[in-house]
Coordinates of C-alpha atoms in Angstrom, one line a residue:
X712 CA 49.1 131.7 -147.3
X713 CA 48.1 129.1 -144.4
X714 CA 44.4 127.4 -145.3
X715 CA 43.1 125.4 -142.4
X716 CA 41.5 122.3 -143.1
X717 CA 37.7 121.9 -142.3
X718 CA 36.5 119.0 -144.6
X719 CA 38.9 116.3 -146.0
X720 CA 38.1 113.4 -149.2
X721 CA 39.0 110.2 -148.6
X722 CA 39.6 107.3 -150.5
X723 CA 41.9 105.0 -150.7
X724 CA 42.6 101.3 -152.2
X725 CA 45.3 100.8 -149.2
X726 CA 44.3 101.5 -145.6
X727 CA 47.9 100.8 -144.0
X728 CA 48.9 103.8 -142.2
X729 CA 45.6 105.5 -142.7
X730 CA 44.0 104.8 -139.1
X731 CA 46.3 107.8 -137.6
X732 CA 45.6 110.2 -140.2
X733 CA 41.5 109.4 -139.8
X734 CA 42.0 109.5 -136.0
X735 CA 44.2 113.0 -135.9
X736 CA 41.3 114.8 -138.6
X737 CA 38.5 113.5 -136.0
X738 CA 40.3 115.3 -133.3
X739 CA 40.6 118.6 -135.2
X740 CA 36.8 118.6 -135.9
X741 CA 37.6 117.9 -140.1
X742 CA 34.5 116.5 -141.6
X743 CA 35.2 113.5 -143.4
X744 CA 33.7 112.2 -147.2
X745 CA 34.4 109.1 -148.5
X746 CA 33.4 106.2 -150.7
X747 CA 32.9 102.0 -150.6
X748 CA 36.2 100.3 -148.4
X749 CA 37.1 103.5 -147.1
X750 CA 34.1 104.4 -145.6
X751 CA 33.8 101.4 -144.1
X752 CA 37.3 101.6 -142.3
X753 CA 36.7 104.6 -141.5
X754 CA 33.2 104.2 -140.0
X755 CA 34.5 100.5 -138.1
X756 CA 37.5 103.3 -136.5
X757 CA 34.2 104.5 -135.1
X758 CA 34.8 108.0 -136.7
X759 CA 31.8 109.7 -138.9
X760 CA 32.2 110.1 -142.2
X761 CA 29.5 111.2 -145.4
X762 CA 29.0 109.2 -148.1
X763 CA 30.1 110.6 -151.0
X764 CA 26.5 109.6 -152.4
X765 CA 24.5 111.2 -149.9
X766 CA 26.3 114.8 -151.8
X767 CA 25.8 113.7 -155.0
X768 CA 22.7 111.7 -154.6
X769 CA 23.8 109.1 -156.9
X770 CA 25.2 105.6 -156.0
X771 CA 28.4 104.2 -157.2
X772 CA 27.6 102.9 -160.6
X773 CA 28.8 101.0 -163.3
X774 CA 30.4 98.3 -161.2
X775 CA 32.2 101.0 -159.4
X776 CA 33.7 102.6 -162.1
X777 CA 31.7 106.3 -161.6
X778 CA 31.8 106.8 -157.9
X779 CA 33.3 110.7 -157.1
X780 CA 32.8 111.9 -160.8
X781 CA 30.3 114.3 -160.4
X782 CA 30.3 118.4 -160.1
X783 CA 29.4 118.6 -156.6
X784 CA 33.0 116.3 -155.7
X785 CA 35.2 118.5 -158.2
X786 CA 33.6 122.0 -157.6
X787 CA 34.7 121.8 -153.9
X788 CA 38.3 120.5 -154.7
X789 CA 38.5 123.3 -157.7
X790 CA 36.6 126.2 -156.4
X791 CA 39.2 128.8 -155.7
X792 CA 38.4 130.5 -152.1
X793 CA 39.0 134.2 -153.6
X794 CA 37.0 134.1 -156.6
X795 CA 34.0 135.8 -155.9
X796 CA 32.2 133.8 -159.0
X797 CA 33.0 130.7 -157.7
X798 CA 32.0 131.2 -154.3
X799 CA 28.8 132.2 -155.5
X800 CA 28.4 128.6 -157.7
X801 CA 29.1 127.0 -154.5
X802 CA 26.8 128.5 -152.7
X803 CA 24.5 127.7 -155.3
X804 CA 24.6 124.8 -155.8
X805 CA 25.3 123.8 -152.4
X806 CA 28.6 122.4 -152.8
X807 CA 30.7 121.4 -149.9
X808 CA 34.2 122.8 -149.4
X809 CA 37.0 120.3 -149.7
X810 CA 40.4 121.4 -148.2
X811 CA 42.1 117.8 -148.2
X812 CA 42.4 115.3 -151.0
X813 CA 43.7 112.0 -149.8
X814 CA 43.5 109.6 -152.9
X815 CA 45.8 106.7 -154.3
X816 CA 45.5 104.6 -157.5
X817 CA 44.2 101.1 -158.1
X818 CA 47.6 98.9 -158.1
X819 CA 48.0 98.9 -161.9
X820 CA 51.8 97.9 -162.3
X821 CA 51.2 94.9 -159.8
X822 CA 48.3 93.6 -161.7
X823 CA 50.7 94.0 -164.4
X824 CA 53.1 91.9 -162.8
X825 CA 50.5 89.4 -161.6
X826 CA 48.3 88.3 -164.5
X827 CA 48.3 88.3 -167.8
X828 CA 44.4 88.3 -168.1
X829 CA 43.4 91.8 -170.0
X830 CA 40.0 92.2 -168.3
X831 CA 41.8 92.1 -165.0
X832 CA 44.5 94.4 -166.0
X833 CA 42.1 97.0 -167.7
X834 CA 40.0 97.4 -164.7
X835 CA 43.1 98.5 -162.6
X836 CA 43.2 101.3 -164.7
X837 CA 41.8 104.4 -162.7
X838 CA 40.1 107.2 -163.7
X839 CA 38.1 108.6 -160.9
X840 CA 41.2 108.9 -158.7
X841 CA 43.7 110.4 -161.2
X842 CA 40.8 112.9 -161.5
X843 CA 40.6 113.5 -158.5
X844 CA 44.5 114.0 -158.0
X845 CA 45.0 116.2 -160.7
X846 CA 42.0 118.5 -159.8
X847 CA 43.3 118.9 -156.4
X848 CA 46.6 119.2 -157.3
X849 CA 45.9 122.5 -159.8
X850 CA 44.2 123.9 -157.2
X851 CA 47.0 123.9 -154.3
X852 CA 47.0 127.6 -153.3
X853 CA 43.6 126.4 -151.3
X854 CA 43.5 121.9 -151.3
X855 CA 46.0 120.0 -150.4
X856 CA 46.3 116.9 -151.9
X857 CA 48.2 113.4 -150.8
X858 CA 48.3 111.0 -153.5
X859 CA 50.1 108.1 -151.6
X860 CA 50.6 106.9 -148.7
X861 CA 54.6 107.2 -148.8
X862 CA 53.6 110.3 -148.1
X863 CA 51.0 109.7 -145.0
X864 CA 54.2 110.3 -142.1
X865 CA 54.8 113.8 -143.7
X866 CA 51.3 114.5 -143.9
X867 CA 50.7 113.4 -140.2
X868 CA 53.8 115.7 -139.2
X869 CA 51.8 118.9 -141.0
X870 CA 48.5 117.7 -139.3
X871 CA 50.3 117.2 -135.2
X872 CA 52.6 120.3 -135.4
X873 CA 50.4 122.9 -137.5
X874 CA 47.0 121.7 -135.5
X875 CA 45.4 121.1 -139.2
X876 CA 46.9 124.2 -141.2
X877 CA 48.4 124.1 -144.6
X878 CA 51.2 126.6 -145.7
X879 CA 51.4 127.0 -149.6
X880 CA 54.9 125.8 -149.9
X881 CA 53.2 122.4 -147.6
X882 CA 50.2 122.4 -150.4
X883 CA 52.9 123.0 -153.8
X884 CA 55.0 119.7 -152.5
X885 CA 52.3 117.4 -152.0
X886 CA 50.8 118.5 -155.3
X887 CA 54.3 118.1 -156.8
X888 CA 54.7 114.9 -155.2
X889 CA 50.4 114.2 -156.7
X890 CA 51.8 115.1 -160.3
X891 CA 54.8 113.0 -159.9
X892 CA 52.3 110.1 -158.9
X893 CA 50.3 110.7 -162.0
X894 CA 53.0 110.6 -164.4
X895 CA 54.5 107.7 -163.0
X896 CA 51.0 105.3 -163.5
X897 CA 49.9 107.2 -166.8
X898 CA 54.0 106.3 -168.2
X899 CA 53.2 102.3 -166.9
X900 CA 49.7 102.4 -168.5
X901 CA 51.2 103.4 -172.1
X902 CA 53.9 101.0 -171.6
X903 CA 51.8 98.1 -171.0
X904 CA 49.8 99.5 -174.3
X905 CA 52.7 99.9 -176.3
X906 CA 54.4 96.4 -175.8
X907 CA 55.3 94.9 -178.8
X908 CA 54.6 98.3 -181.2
X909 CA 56.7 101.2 -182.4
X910 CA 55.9 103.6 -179.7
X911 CA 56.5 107.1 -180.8
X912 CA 57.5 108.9 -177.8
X913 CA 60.6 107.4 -175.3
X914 CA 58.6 107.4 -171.8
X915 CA 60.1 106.2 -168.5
X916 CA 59.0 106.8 -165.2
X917 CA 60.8 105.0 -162.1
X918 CA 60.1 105.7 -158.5
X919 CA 61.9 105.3 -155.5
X920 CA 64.7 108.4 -155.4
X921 CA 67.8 106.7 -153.8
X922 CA 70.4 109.7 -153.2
X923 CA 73.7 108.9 -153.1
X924 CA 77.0 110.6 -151.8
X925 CA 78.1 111.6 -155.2
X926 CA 78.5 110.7 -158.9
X927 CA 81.1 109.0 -160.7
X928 CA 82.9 111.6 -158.9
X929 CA 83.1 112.9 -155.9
X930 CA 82.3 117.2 -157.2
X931 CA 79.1 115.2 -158.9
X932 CA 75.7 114.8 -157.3
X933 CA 74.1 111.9 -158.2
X934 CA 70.7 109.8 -157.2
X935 CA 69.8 105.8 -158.3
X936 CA 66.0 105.5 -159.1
X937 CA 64.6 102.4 -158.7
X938 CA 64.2 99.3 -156.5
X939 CA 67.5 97.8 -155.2
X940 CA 66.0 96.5 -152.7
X941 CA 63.8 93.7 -154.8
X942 CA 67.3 93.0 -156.8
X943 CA 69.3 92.2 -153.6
X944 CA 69.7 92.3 -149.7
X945 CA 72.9 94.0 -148.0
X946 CA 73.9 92.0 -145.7
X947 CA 77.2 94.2 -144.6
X948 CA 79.0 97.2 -145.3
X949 CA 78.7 100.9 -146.4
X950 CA 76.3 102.4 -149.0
X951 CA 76.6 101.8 -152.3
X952 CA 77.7 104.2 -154.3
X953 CA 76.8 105.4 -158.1
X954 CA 79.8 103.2 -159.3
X955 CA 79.4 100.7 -157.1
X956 CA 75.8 100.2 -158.8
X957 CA 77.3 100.8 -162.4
X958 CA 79.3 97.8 -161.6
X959 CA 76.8 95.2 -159.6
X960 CA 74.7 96.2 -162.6
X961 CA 77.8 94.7 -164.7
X962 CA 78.2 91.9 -162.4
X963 CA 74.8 90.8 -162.5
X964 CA 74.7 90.7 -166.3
X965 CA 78.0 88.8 -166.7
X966 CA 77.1 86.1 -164.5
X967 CA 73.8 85.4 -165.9
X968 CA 75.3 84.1 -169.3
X969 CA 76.6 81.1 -167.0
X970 CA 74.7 78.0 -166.0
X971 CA 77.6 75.8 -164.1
X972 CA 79.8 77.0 -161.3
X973 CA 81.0 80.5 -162.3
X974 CA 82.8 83.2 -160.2
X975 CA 83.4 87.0 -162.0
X976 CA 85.5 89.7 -160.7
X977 CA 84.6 92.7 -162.4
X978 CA 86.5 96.2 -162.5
X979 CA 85.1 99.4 -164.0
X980 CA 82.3 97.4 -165.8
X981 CA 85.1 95.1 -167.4
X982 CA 85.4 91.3 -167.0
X983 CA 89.1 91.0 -165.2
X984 CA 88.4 87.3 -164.5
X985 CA 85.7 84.7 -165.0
X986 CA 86.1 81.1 -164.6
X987 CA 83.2 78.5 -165.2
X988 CA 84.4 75.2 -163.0
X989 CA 83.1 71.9 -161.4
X990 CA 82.5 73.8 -157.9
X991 CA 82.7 77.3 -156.3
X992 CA 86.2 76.9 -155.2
X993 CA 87.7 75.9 -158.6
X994 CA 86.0 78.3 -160.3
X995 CA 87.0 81.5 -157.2
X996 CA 90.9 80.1 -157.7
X997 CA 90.7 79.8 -161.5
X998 CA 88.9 83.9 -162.0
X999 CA 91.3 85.1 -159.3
X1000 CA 94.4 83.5 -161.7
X1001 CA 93.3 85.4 -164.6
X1002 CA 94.2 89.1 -163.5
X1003 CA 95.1 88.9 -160.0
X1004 CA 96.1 92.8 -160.0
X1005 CA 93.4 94.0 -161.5
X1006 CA 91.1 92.3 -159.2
X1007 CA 92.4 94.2 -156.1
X1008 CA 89.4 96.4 -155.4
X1009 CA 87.0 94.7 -157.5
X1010 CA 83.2 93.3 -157.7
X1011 CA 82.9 89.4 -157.0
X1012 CA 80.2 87.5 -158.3
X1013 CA 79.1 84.4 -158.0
X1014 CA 76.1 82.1 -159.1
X1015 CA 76.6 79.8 -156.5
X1016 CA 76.6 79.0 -152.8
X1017 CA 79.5 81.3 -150.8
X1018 CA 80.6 78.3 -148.8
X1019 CA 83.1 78.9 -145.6
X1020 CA 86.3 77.7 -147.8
X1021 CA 85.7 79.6 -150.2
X1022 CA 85.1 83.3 -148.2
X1023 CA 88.6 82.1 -146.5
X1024 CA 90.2 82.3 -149.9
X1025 CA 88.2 85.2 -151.3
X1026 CA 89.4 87.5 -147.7
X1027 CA 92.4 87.5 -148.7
X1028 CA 92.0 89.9 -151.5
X1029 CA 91.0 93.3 -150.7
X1030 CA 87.3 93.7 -152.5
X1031 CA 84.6 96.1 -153.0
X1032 CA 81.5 93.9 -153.1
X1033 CA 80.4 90.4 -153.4
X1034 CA 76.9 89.6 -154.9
X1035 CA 75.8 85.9 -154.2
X1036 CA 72.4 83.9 -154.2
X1037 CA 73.5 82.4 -151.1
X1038 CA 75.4 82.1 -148.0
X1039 CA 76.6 79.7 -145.5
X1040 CA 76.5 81.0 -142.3
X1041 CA 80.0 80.4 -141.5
X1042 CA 81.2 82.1 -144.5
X1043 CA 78.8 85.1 -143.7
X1044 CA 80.7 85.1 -140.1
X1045 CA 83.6 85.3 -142.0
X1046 CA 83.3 87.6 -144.6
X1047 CA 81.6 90.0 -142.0
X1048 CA 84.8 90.6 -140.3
X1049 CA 85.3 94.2 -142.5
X1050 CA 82.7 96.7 -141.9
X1051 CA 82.8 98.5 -145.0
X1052 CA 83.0 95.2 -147.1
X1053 CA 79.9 95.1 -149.2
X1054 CA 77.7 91.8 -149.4
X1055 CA 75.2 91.6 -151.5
X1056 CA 72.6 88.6 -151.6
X1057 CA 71.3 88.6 -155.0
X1058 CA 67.2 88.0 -154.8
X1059 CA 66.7 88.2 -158.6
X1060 CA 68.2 87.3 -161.6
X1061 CA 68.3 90.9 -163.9
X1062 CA 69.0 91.1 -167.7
X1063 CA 67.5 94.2 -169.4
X1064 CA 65.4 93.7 -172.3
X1065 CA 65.7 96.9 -173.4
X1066 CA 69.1 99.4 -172.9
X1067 CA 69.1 103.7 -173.3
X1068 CA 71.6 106.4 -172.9
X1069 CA 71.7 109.8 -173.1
X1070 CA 73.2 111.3 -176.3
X1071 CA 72.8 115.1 -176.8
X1072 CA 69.5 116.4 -176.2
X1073 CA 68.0 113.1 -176.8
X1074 CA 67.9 109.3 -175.7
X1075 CA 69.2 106.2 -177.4
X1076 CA 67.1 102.7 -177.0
X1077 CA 68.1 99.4 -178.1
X1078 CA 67.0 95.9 -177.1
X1079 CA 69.9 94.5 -174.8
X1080 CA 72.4 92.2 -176.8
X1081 CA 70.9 88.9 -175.7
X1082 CA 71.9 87.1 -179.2
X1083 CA 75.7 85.1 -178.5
X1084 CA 75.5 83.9 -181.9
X1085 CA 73.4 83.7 -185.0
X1086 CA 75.2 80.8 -186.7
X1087 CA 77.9 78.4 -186.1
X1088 CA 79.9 78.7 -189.6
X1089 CA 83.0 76.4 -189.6
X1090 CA 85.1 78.6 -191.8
X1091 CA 89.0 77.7 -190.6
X1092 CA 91.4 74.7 -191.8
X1093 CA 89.7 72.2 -189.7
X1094 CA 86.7 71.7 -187.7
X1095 CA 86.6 72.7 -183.9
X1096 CA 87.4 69.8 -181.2
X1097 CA 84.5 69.7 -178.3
X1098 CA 86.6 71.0 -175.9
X1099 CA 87.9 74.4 -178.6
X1100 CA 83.8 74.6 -178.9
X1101 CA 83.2 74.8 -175.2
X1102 CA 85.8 77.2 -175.0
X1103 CA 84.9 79.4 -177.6
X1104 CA 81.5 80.0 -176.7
X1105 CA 82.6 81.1 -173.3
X1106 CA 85.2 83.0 -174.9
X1107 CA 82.2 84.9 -176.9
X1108 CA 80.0 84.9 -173.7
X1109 CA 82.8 86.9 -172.2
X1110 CA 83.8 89.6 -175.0
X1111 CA 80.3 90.2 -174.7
X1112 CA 81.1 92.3 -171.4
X1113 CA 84.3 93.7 -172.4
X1114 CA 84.4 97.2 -173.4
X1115 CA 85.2 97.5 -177.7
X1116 CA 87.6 96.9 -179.0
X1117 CA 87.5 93.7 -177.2
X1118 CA 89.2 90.2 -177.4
X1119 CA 89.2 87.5 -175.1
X1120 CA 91.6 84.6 -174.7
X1121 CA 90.0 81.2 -172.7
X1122 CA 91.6 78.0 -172.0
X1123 CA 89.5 75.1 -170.3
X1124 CA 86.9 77.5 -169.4
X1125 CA 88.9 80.6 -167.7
X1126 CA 90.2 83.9 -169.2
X1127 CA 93.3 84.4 -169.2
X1128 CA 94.2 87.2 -171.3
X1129 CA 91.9 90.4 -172.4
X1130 CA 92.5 93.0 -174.2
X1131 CA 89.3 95.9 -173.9
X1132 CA 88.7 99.5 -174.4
X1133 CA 91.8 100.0 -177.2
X1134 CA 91.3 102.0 -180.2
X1135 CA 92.7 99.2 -182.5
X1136 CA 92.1 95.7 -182.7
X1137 CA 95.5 94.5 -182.8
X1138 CA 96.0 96.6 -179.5
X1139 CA 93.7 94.6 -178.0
X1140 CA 95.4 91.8 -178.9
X1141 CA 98.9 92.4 -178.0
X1142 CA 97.0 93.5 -174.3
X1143 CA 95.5 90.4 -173.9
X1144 CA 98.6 88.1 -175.0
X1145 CA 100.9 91.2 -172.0
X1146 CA 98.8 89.8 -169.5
X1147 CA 98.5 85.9 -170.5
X1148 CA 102.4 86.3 -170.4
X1149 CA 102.2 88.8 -166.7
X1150 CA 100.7 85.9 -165.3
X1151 CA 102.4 83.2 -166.6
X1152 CA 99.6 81.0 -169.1
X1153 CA 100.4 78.5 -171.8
X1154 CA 98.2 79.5 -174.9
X1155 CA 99.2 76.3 -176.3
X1156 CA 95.5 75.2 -176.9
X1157 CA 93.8 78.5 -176.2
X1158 CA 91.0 80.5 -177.8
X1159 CA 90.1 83.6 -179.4
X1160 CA 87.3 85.4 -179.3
X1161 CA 86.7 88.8 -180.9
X1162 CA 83.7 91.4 -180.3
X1163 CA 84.1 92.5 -184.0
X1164 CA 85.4 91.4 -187.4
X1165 CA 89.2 91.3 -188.4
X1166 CA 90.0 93.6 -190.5
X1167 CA 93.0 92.1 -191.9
X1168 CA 94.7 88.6 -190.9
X1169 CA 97.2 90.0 -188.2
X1170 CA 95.3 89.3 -185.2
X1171 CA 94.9 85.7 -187.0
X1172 CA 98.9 85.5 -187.0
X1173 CA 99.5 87.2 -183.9
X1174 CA 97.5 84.4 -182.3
X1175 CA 98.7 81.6 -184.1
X1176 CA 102.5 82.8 -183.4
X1177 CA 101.3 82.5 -179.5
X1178 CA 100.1 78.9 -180.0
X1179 CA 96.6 80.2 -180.5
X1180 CA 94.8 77.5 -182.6
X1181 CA 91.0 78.3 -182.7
X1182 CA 89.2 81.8 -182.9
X1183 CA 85.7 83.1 -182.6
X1184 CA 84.7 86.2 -184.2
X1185 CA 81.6 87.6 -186.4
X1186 CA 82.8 88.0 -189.5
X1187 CA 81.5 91.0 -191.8
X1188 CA 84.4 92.1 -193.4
X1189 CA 85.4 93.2 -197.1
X1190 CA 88.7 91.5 -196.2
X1191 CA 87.1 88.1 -193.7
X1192 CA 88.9 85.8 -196.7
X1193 CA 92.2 87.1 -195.7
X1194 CA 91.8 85.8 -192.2
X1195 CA 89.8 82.4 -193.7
X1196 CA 92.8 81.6 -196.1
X1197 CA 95.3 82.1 -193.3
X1198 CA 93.7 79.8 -190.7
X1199 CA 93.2 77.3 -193.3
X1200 CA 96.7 77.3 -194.3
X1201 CA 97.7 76.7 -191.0
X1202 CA 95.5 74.3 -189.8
X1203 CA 93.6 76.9 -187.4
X1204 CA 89.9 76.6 -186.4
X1205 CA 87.6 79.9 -187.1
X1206 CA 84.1 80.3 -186.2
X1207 CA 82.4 83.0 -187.9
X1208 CA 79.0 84.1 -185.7
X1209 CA 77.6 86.6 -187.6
X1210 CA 76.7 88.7 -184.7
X1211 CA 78.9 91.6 -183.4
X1212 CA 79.0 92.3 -179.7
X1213 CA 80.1 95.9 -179.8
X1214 CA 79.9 97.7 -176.3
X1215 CA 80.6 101.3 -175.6

């Protein structure tokens, strides 16, 4: 069911791309309403337009608030073209025909984003224009409505190739896309209400449909929504995919628990090897060390400056991605020399305040584990050395990202045993003392740290048998004196945190 367009409502709070739509309805013959700016662009085009007041015969009022809210605006966008009854209202009550809605909404998240000042924010909040949306929306079999100007290419396509017809499936996806729109600004505006309260109702809304070439698999279809683009640049290489993103996600969270020169190399959302050292080169050489296997086909991170010597070393290995904050050009050069090697430059640091999953026919929300420790409790034979301190809380930072059960083993800032994703804690363990011992470490003067509570002292012994002499861990259990008593007898250092940092 084709409708042609005769009359078209216009306004908008951005004019970019809006000259060629204005321009292409003038040609057709489409009479044009509008209201405040947008008349004004419109009229300085030299196109004619109506007021919106000169139908209603009021002015906009209220400091702009009540511009198009008025019967004679919504009975033309709702009026249904085949209903006698409200064909006769129009003609009635002299109501003009609209056959094209183009509306957007006051910029609500980026006042969000820009102030903090209440007044400001509330008056980004639109009604007239949601209204306005909504109405012409419902009423697609005859209006067609475009509620952003993402959407003003598709609309010019309809307006050039169909000389100013509409088909119904045209009118049913911009109303789809219109509803979209709405849902998306209504879900911010209850955020931004609900800050800081128990909301009742889990509400997200996030733009921006990214598809990918498949899932964590390739039989799986799969999309990212949201904006990469503000979190990063690519500078070289394919797409990213959906694990590639699971990862960089991963990558950008480990690294931001680090304030000196740190380099990451993650593999399936694990920490494989992370190094905190005097410069980027130390710290590249000293990660690498930790798990050199694993890291074939990993995700580099860095915090610091990619610098030429260090891309040399770093091309040697085989990777998926490196996210960085910056580049020397010579080292971009460099590392540009494989096409489908993915660079990322990082634009903005990210850590979630708040974390959900899916779990059955409902959704899980937590606030993001940004706690490292609740207390520093001294609880072993002897007291910690400065250098057993600095270790341990990297040690802790790092179990952090390790998937549960999880232990960690440091020495002078680098890990260099893990143990992750093992149904027992002792497993974990005896996996991260395999691959201190695969790669040749000394634990003599290495540290512990574990996502959870022991159980039972044999992760203490275990550890102290590998030289082992200071261990991090929360504490909580029926049975914590067992381990207590046996680091005490021999001399150990244990810090108990009282904060878990289980990750699933």
């Amino acid at each position: 069911m084709n409708r042609t367009i005769k009359s078209a409502l216009i306004s908008v709070f951005y004019k970019d791309g809006l000259e060629p739509i204005v321009r292409k309805l003038n040609e057709l013959g489409v009479t044009i309403y509008s209201t405040g700016g947008t008349q004004t662009f419109i009229e300085q085009l030299g196109i004619p337009c109506t007021a919106v007041e000169a139908v209603t015969g009021y002015p906009s009022i209220l400091g702009g608030r009540v511009k198009t809210l008025h019967p004679k605006v919504f009975g033309g966008i709702l009026a249904r073209r085949d209903f006698e009854d409200d064909q006769k209202h129009i003609q009635e009550y002299e109501i003009p025909l609209l056959d094209l809605v183009i509306v957007d909404l006051y910029p609500f998240e980026e006042t969000v984003k820009s102030t903090s000042e209440e007044k400001t924010i509330i008056e980004k909040i639109d009604i007239g224009g949601v209204s306005l949306i909504r109405a012409a929306g419902k009423n697609y079999k005859d209006v067609c409505i475009v509620a952003s100007r993402n959407q003003y290419g598709e609309l010019l396509e309809v307006l050039n190739t169909k000389n100013g017809d509409t088909s119904i499936e045209d009118r049913r996806k911009f109303a789809a896309a219109a509803f979209t729109e709405c849902a998306h600004y209504d879900v911010a505006i209850a955020d931004y209400f609900n800050k800081g309260t128990d909301a009742a109702e889990f509400q997200l809304a996030v733009a921006n449909k990214m598809p990918l070439r498949y899932g964590e698999n390739p039989h799986q279809p799969a999309a990212f929504y949201g904006d990469a683009d503000a979190m990063f640049d690519k500078l070289n290489g394919k797409e990213l995919s959906y694990n590639n993103l699971v990862d960089v996600d991963a990558a950008m969270q480990v690294i931001y628990e680090f304030k000196g020169a740190a380099f990451a190399i993650i593999k399936h959302t694990n920490v494989c090897g992370v190094a905190e050292k005097d410069n980027v080169v130390d710290a590249w050489d000293a990660a690498l060390a930790g798990d050199p296997e694993s890291a074939f086909g990993g995700v580099l991170v860095t915090n610091q400056t990619v610098t030429l010597e260090v891309a040399q070393k770093i091309s040697e290995l085989f990777f998926e991605i490196l996210l960085a904050p910056a580049y020397n050009d010579d080292a971009l050069a460099l590392l540009k020399g494989k096409k489908n090697r993915i660079l990322l430059l990082q634009k903005k640091i990210f850590f979630p305040e708040r974390e959900f999953k899916r779990v059955l026919n409902g959704v899980l929300v937590q606030d993001a584990d940004t706690t490292n420790y609740a207390e520093w409790k001294e609880s072993g034979g002897r007291n910690t050395t400065e250098a057993e301190k600095e270790d341990l809380i990297f040690a802790n930072k790092v179990c952090k990202h390790l998937k549960s059960n999880a232990i960690a083993l440091v020495k002078n800032k680098q890990l260099v045993g893990k143990g992750c994703g093992q149904t027992s804690r002792i497993d974990s363990l005896r996996q991260s003392l395999d691959k201190a011992k695969q790669f040749g470490f000394d634990l003599n003067g290495a540290v512990l740290a574990s996502d959870a509570f022991f159980p039972f002292d044999d992760c203490a012994r275990m550890a102290h048998e590998a030289g082992i002499m200071a261990i991090i861990q929360p504490g909580g259990s029926m049975r914590d004196n067992d381990t207590i008593q046996y680091c005490k007898d021999n001399n150990m250092a244990l810090i108990i945190t009282g904060t878990r940092h289980f990750k699933h």
